[in-house]
XYZ file of N, CA and C in Angstrom:
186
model
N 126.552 102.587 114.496
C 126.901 102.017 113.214
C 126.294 102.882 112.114
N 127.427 103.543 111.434
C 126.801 104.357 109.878
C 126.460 103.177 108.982
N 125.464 103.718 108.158
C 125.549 102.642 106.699
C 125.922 103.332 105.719
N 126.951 102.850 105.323
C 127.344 103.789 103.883
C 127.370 103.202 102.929
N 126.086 103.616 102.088
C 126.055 103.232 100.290
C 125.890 104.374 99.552
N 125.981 104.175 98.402
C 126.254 105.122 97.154
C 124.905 105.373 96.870
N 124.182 106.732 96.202
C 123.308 106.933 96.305
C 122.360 105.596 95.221
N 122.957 105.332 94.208
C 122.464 104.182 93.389
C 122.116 103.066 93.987
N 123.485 102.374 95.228
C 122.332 101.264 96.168
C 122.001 101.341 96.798
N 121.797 102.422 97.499
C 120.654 102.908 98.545
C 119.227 102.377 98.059
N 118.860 103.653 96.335
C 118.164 103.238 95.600
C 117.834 101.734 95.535
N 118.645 101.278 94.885
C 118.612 99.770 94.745
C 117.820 98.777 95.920
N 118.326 98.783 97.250
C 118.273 98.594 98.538
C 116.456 98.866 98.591
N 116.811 100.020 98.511
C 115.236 100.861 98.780
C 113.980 99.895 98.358
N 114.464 99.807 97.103
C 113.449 99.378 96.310
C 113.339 97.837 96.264
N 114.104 96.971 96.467
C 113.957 95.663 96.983
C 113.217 95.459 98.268
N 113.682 96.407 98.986
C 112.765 96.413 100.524
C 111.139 96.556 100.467
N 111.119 98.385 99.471
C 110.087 98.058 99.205
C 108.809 97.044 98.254
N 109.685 96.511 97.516
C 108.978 95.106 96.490
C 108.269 94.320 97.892
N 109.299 93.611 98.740
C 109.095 92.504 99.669
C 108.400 92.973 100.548
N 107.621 94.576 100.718
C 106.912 94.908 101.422
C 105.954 94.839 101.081
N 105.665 94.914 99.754
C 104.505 94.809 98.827
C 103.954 93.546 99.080
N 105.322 92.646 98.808
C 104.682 91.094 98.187
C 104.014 91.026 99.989
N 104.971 91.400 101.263
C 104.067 90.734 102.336
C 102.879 91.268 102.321
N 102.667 92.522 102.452
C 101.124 93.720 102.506
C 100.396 92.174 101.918
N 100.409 91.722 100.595
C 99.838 91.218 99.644
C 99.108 89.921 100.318
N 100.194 89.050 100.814
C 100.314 87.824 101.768
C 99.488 88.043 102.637
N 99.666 88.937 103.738
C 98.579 88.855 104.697
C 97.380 89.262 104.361
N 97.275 90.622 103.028
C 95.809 90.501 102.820
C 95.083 89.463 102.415
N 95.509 89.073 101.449
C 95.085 87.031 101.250
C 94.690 86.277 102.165
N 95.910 86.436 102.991
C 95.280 85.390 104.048
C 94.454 85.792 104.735
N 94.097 86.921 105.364
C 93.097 87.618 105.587
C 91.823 87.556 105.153
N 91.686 87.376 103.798
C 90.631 87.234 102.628
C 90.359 85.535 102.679
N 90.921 84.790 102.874
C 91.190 83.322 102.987
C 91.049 82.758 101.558
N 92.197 83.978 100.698
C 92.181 83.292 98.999
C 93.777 82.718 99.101
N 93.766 82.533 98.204
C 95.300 81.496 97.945
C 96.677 82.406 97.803
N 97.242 82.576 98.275
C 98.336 83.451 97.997
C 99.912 83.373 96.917
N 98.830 82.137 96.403
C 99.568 82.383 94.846
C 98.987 83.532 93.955
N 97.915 84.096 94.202
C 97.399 85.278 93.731
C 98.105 86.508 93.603
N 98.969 86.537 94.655
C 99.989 87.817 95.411
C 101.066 88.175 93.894
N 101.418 86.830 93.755
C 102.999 86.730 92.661
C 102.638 87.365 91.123
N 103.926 88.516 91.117
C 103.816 89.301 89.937
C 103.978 88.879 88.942
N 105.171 87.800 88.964
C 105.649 87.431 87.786
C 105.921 86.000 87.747
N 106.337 85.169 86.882
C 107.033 83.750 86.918
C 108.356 83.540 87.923
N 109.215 84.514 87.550
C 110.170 84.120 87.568
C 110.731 84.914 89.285
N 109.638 85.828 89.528
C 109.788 86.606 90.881
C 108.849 85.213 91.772
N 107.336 84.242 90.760
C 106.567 84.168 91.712
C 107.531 82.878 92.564
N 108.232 82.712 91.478
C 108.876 80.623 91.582
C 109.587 81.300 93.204
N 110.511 82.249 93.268
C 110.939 82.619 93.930
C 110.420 82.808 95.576
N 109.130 83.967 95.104
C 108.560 83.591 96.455
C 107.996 82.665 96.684
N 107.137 81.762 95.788
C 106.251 80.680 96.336
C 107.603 79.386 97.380
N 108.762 79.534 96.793
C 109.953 78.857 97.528
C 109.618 79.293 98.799
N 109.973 80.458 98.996
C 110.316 81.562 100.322
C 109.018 81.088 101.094
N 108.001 81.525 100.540
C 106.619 81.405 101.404
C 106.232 80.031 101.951
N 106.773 78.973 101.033
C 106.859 77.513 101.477
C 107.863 77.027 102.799
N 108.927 77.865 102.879
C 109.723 77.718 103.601
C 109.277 78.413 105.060
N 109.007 79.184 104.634
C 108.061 80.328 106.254
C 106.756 79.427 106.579
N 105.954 79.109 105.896
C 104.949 78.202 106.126
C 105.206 76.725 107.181
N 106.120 76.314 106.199
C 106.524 75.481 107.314
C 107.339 75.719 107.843
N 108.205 76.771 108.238
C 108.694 76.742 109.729
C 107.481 77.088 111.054
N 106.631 77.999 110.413
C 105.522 78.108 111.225
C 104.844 77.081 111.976
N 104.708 75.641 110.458
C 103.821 74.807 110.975
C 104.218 73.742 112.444
């Protein structure tokens, strides 16, 4: 299977991947640290987003 995108959403792609790599790196160092991982979230409107996401992984875990 090729993937074919244009060099712009590759870019695009790229860089979303790498954000959500960030935000996890971030997550497990926290939890690691045993601080709160509302600490992790950059922004309002990115954090509303993950704190959803991370609520949802949390409890599927639990």
């Amino acid at each position: 299977m090729e993937l074919e995108l244009e060099r712009a959403e590759l870019k695009a792609v790229l860089n979303r991947q790498r954000r959500a790599q960030g935000h996890l790196s971030g997550v497990i160092r926290t939890l690691e640290e045993g601080q709160d991982c509302a600490d992790v979230v950059t922004s309002r409107e990115d954090g509303a987003r993950m704190r959803a996401r991370l609520e949802r992984l949390f409890l599927s875990l639990a």
